[in-house]
Amino acid sequence: MLLVANAEAWPGFPTTVEMLKAGTDSLTAMVEGITKVEAEPRVRSVGYGGWPNMLGVMECDAGVMDGNTRQIGAVGAVPNTLPVAKLAHEVMKKLPHVMLTGEGARRFATETGFSVDDVLMADSKRVWWERLVKEMTPEQAAAFPDTPLAPLLKTITDPERVRDTTVWLSADTAQGIHAATSTSGWAWKYPGRLGDSPIPGAGFYADSRYGAAACTHTGEMTIRCATSRTIVLAMKLGYSLGDAIKLAVDELNELTGGFLGGVVIHALDARGNHEVVNFQCEGEIRYWLWESSMPEPELRPARTA
């Protein structure tokens, strides 16, 4: 068994490890671990600890993929819902669709027994408004929210530098390779924005025959390059894990125009290898690793591309 997740996974990673040891299927175990991350206020890029959009509304995204069947469940811009990874899992299990968004996703959440959650912390609301009002004239502030948002977005450009998520990849004893993600998205984003986290092929992809990949940070870039699918497809075509990631990094590096930033790639192959690679992100990037031969999970540094 193999479990890889980014550093923000710490609240739920031990839970998933224990569930895997007990024989739980790895996709369910990852979703349970992510649920703890979503509820942890100290994780400032996922769930309750995340930041709202420009209107002060929390919109959360998530995705899951079963690498055995390539079934996918995804939800985007979901209001009033904390365990969105669980909701995405329900989409995969109960609907003929792949993705639900916005109020439709919230309706499905209600139909399947999810509570209506207050997902915006009071302190996050305070910081959101204090930062936003700095960019507005008194007239704009008085008229808010009936004021153009796009010019404000260009000046704020994510002041907290929070463009992260939580991404999890697993390989289990049944030779299944799976992926799961969850995020509150880009802080101060334009309402309705989706990053890569709920987008199959961009933020996550899994195929048990070859491997899996998931990305964090600048989702606009990995959407443009279909980064996760690129890595898995390259392995299908015979690339090694390292060469598949290099191909994906080269594609990211070729992008021009638009919003450009850093990306962290997490990937594993069907042979039990894994790599986490930092492409142009500032500071040290770390990730969690657990293999069945290890007594405890380890927090390791990512490789720099």
Coordinates of C-alpha atoms in Angstrom, one line a residue:
M1 CA 0.0 0.0 0.0
L2 CA 1.1 3.5 -0.8
L3 CA -0.4 6.9 0.3
V4 CA 0.8 10.3 -0.9
A5 CA -0.7 13.7 0.1
N6 CA 0.5 17.3 0.3
A7 CA 1.5 18.9 3.5
E8 CA -2.0 20.3 4.2
A9 CA -3.2 16.7 4.7
W10 CA -1.9 16.5 8.3
P11 CA -5.3 16.6 10.1
G12 CA -6.6 13.5 8.3
F13 CA -3.6 11.6 7.0
P14 CA -3.2 9.3 10.1
T15 CA -6.9 8.5 9.9
T16 CA -6.6 7.3 6.4
V17 CA -3.5 5.3 7.2
E18 CA -5.3 3.5 10.0
M19 CA -8.3 2.8 7.7
L20 CA -6.0 1.3 5.1
K21 CA -4.4 -0.9 7.7
A22 CA -7.9 -2.1 8.7
G23 CA -8.6 -3.1 5.1
T24 CA -10.9 -0.1 4.0
D25 CA -10.8 0.5 0.3
S26 CA -8.4 3.3 -0.3
L27 CA -10.8 5.8 -2.0
T28 CA -13.2 5.7 0.9
A29 CA -10.2 6.0 3.3
M30 CA -8.8 9.0 1.5
V31 CA -12.2 10.8 1.6
E32 CA -12.5 10.2 5.3
G33 CA -9.1 11.7 5.8
I34 CA -9.9 14.7 3.6
T35 CA -13.1 15.3 5.7
K36 CA -10.9 16.0 8.7
V37 CA -8.8 18.4 6.7
E38 CA -11.9 20.3 5.5
A39 CA -13.0 20.7 9.1
E40 CA -9.6 22.0 10.4
P41 CA -9.5 25.8 10.7
R42 CA -5.7 25.9 10.7
V43 CA -5.6 24.6 7.1
R44 CA -6.1 27.9 5.3
S45 CA -6.7 26.6 1.8
V46 CA -9.3 23.9 2.3
G47 CA -12.8 23.9 3.8
Y48 CA -13.6 25.8 7.0
G49 CA -10.1 27.3 7.2
G50 CA -10.3 28.6 3.6
W51 CA -10.9 32.1 2.3
P52 CA -14.0 33.4 0.6
N53 CA -14.6 34.7 -2.9
M54 CA -14.8 38.4 -3.6
L55 CA -18.4 38.6 -2.4
G56 CA -17.4 37.0 0.9
V57 CA -19.0 33.7 0.0
M58 CA -17.2 30.3 0.5
E59 CA -17.3 28.2 -2.6
C60 CA -15.6 24.8 -2.2
D61 CA -14.5 22.3 -4.9
A62 CA -13.6 18.6 -4.8
G63 CA -13.0 15.5 -7.0
V64 CA -12.5 11.8 -6.6
M65 CA -11.5 9.2 -9.2
D66 CA -11.5 5.4 -9.0
G67 CA -8.6 4.2 -11.1
N68 CA -10.0 0.8 -11.6
T69 CA -13.2 1.9 -13.4
R70 CA -12.1 5.5 -14.2
Q71 CA -15.4 6.6 -12.6
I72 CA -15.3 10.2 -11.4
G73 CA -17.3 12.4 -9.1
A74 CA -16.6 16.1 -8.9
V75 CA -18.3 19.2 -7.4
G76 CA -17.5 22.9 -7.9
A77 CA -18.4 26.2 -6.4
V78 CA -20.5 24.5 -3.8
P79 CA -22.0 26.8 -1.1
N80 CA -22.8 26.0 2.5
T81 CA -21.1 22.6 2.4
L82 CA -18.0 21.5 4.3
P83 CA -17.4 17.8 3.4
V84 CA -17.3 18.4 -0.4
A85 CA -15.0 15.4 -1.0
K86 CA -17.7 13.2 0.4
L87 CA -20.2 15.0 -1.8
A88 CA -18.1 14.3 -4.8
H89 CA -17.9 10.7 -3.8
E90 CA -21.7 10.5 -3.6
V91 CA -21.9 12.1 -7.1
M92 CA -19.7 9.3 -8.4
K93 CA -21.7 6.5 -6.6
K94 CA -25.3 7.8 -7.2
L95 CA -25.5 9.9 -10.3
P96 CA -24.9 9.3 -14.0
H97 CA -23.1 12.6 -14.1
V98 CA -19.5 13.4 -13.4
M99 CA -19.8 16.9 -12.0
L100 CA -22.3 19.1 -10.2
T101 CA -21.7 22.8 -9.5
G102 CA -23.2 25.6 -7.4
E103 CA -26.8 25.4 -6.2
G104 CA -27.3 22.1 -8.1
A105 CA -24.5 20.5 -6.1
R106 CA -26.0 22.0 -2.9
R107 CA -29.4 20.6 -3.8
F108 CA -28.0 17.1 -4.3
A109 CA -26.2 17.5 -0.9
T110 CA -29.5 18.1 0.8
E111 CA -31.2 15.2 -1.0
T112 CA -28.4 12.9 0.2
G113 CA -28.6 14.0 3.8
F114 CA -25.7 16.5 4.1
S115 CA -26.2 19.4 6.5
V116 CA -26.3 23.0 5.5
D117 CA -23.0 24.3 7.0
D118 CA -21.7 27.7 8.0
V119 CA -18.3 27.4 6.3
L120 CA -17.0 31.0 6.7
M121 CA -15.1 31.7 9.9
A122 CA -15.7 35.1 11.5
D123 CA -12.0 35.9 11.3
S124 CA -11.8 35.0 7.6
K125 CA -14.8 37.3 7.0
R126 CA -13.1 40.2 8.8
V127 CA -9.8 39.8 6.9
W128 CA -11.7 39.4 3.6
W129 CA -13.5 42.7 4.1
E130 CA -10.6 44.7 5.5
R131 CA -8.5 43.7 2.5
L132 CA -11.2 44.3 -0.1
V133 CA -12.2 47.7 1.2
K134 CA -8.6 48.9 0.8
E135 CA -9.1 48.5 -3.0
M136 CA -12.4 50.3 -3.2
T137 CA -13.3 54.0 -3.3
P138 CA -15.8 55.1 -0.6
E139 CA -18.5 55.1 -3.3
Q140 CA -17.7 51.6 -4.3
A141 CA -17.7 50.4 -0.7
A142 CA -21.1 52.0 -0.1
A143 CA -22.5 50.3 -3.2
F144 CA -21.0 46.9 -2.6
P145 CA -21.7 44.3 -3.8
D146 CA -23.2 46.2 -6.7
T147 CA -19.9 47.3 -8.0
P148 CA -17.7 45.8 -10.8
L149 CA -15.5 43.1 -9.3
A150 CA -13.1 42.4 -12.2
P151 CA -11.0 45.6 -11.6
L152 CA -10.7 44.8 -7.9
L153 CA -9.6 41.2 -8.7
K154 CA -6.7 42.6 -10.8
T155 CA -5.4 44.6 -7.9
I156 CA -5.9 42.1 -5.1
T157 CA -4.5 39.0 -7.0
D158 CA -4.8 36.7 -4.0
P159 CA -3.1 38.7 -1.3
E160 CA -2.7 35.7 1.0
R161 CA -0.9 33.8 -1.8
V162 CA -3.4 31.0 -1.0
R163 CA -3.8 28.9 -4.2
D164 CA -3.3 25.5 -2.6
T165 CA -5.6 22.5 -2.0
T166 CA -5.3 19.1 -0.5
V167 CA -4.5 16.3 -3.0
W168 CA -4.3 12.6 -2.1
L169 CA -3.1 9.6 -4.2
S170 CA -3.3 5.9 -3.1
A171 CA -2.3 2.5 -4.3
D172 CA -4.0 -0.3 -2.5
T173 CA -3.6 -4.1 -2.0
A174 CA -6.3 -4.7 -4.6
Q175 CA -4.0 -3.1 -7.2
G176 CA -6.2 0.0 -7.3
I177 CA -4.8 3.4 -7.8
H178 CA -7.1 6.3 -6.9
A179 CA -7.1 10.1 -6.4
A180 CA -9.0 12.6 -4.3
T181 CA -8.9 16.4 -3.9
S182 CA -10.6 19.2 -2.0
T183 CA -10.1 23.0 -1.8
S184 CA -11.8 26.3 -1.0
G185 CA -10.0 27.7 -4.0
W186 CA -8.2 30.9 -4.7
A187 CA -8.7 33.5 -2.0
W188 CA -10.7 36.6 -3.2
K189 CA -11.5 34.8 -6.4
Y190 CA -14.2 36.0 -8.8
P191 CA -17.5 34.3 -7.9
G192 CA -18.0 31.0 -9.7
R193 CA -14.3 30.5 -10.4
L194 CA -13.2 26.8 -10.7
G195 CA -9.6 25.9 -10.4
D196 CA -8.1 22.6 -11.4
S197 CA -9.1 20.7 -8.2
P198 CA -12.5 19.5 -9.5
I199 CA -11.4 19.2 -13.1
P200 CA -10.6 15.6 -14.2
G201 CA -7.3 15.5 -16.1
A202 CA -6.1 18.8 -14.8
G203 CA -6.1 18.7 -11.0
F204 CA -6.3 14.9 -10.7
Y205 CA -6.4 11.7 -12.8
A206 CA -6.0 8.0 -11.9
D207 CA -5.7 4.9 -14.0
S208 CA -4.8 1.7 -12.0
R209 CA -3.0 0.2 -15.0
Y210 CA -0.4 3.0 -15.1
G211 CA -0.6 5.5 -12.2
A212 CA -2.1 8.7 -10.9
A213 CA -1.3 12.4 -10.6
A214 CA -2.7 15.4 -8.8
C215 CA -1.7 19.1 -8.8
T216 CA -1.8 22.1 -6.4
H217 CA -1.2 25.8 -6.6
T218 CA -1.9 27.6 -9.9
G219 CA -4.8 25.6 -11.3
E220 CA -5.3 27.9 -14.3
M221 CA -2.0 26.6 -15.6
T222 CA -2.7 22.9 -15.1
I223 CA -6.1 23.3 -16.7
R224 CA -4.5 24.8 -19.8
C225 CA -2.0 21.8 -20.0
A226 CA -4.3 19.0 -18.7
T227 CA -1.3 18.2 -16.5
S228 CA -2.5 15.2 -14.5
R229 CA -3.8 13.4 -17.6
T230 CA -0.6 14.2 -19.4
I231 CA 1.4 12.4 -16.8
V232 CA -0.8 9.3 -16.8
L233 CA -1.0 9.2 -20.6
A234 CA 2.8 9.5 -20.9
M235 CA 3.2 6.5 -18.6
K236 CA 0.7 4.6 -20.7
L237 CA 2.9 5.3 -23.7
G238 CA 5.9 3.9 -21.9
Y239 CA 7.5 6.9 -20.2
S240 CA 9.0 6.3 -16.7
L241 CA 7.4 8.3 -13.9
G242 CA 10.2 10.8 -13.8
D243 CA 10.1 11.3 -17.6
A244 CA 6.3 11.7 -17.6
I245 CA 6.6 14.4 -14.9
K246 CA 9.4 16.1 -16.9
L247 CA 7.1 16.2 -20.0
A248 CA 4.4 17.8 -17.9
V249 CA 6.8 20.4 -16.4
D250 CA 8.1 21.2 -19.9
E251 CA 4.5 21.9 -21.0
L252 CA 3.9 24.2 -18.0
N253 CA 7.1 26.0 -18.8
E254 CA 6.1 26.6 -22.4
L255 CA 3.0 28.6 -21.3
T256 CA 2.9 32.3 -22.1
G257 CA 0.3 34.9 -21.3
G258 CA -2.5 34.6 -18.8
F259 CA -1.8 34.2 -15.1
L260 CA 1.4 32.2 -14.5
G261 CA 2.7 31.0 -11.1
G262 CA 3.9 27.8 -9.5
V263 CA 2.6 24.3 -9.6
V264 CA 3.3 21.2 -7.4
I265 CA 2.9 17.8 -9.1
H266 CA 2.2 14.7 -7.0
A267 CA 2.4 11.4 -8.9
L268 CA 2.8 7.7 -8.6
D269 CA 3.1 4.8 -10.9
A270 CA 1.8 1.2 -10.9
R271 CA 5.2 -0.1 -9.9
G272 CA 5.0 1.5 -6.5
N273 CA 7.2 4.6 -7.3
H274 CA 6.2 8.1 -6.4
E275 CA 7.5 11.7 -7.0
V276 CA 6.4 15.1 -5.8
V277 CA 7.9 18.0 -7.8
N278 CA 7.9 21.7 -7.1
F279 CA 7.7 23.8 -10.3
Q280 CA 8.5 27.5 -9.5
C281 CA 6.8 27.7 -6.1
E282 CA 8.6 29.8 -3.5
G283 CA 10.0 28.1 -0.3
E284 CA 10.2 24.5 0.6
I285 CA 7.4 22.3 -0.5
R286 CA 6.7 19.1 1.6
Y287 CA 4.4 16.2 1.3
W288 CA 3.2 13.2 3.4
L289 CA 4.2 9.7 2.5
W290 CA 3.2 6.3 4.0
E291 CA 4.0 2.9 2.7
S292 CA 2.9 -0.4 4.3
S293 CA 6.5 -1.1 5.2
M294 CA 6.7 2.2 7.2
P295 CA 5.8 2.3 10.9
E296 CA 4.7 5.9 10.7
P297 CA 3.9 8.5 8.0
E298 CA 6.8 10.8 7.0
L299 CA 6.8 14.4 6.0
R300 CA 9.3 14.7 3.1
P301 CA 10.7 17.5 0.9
A302 CA 9.5 17.8 -2.7
R303 CA 12.0 17.7 -5.5
T304 CA 12.6 21.0 -7.3
A305 CA 11.9 20.8 -11.1

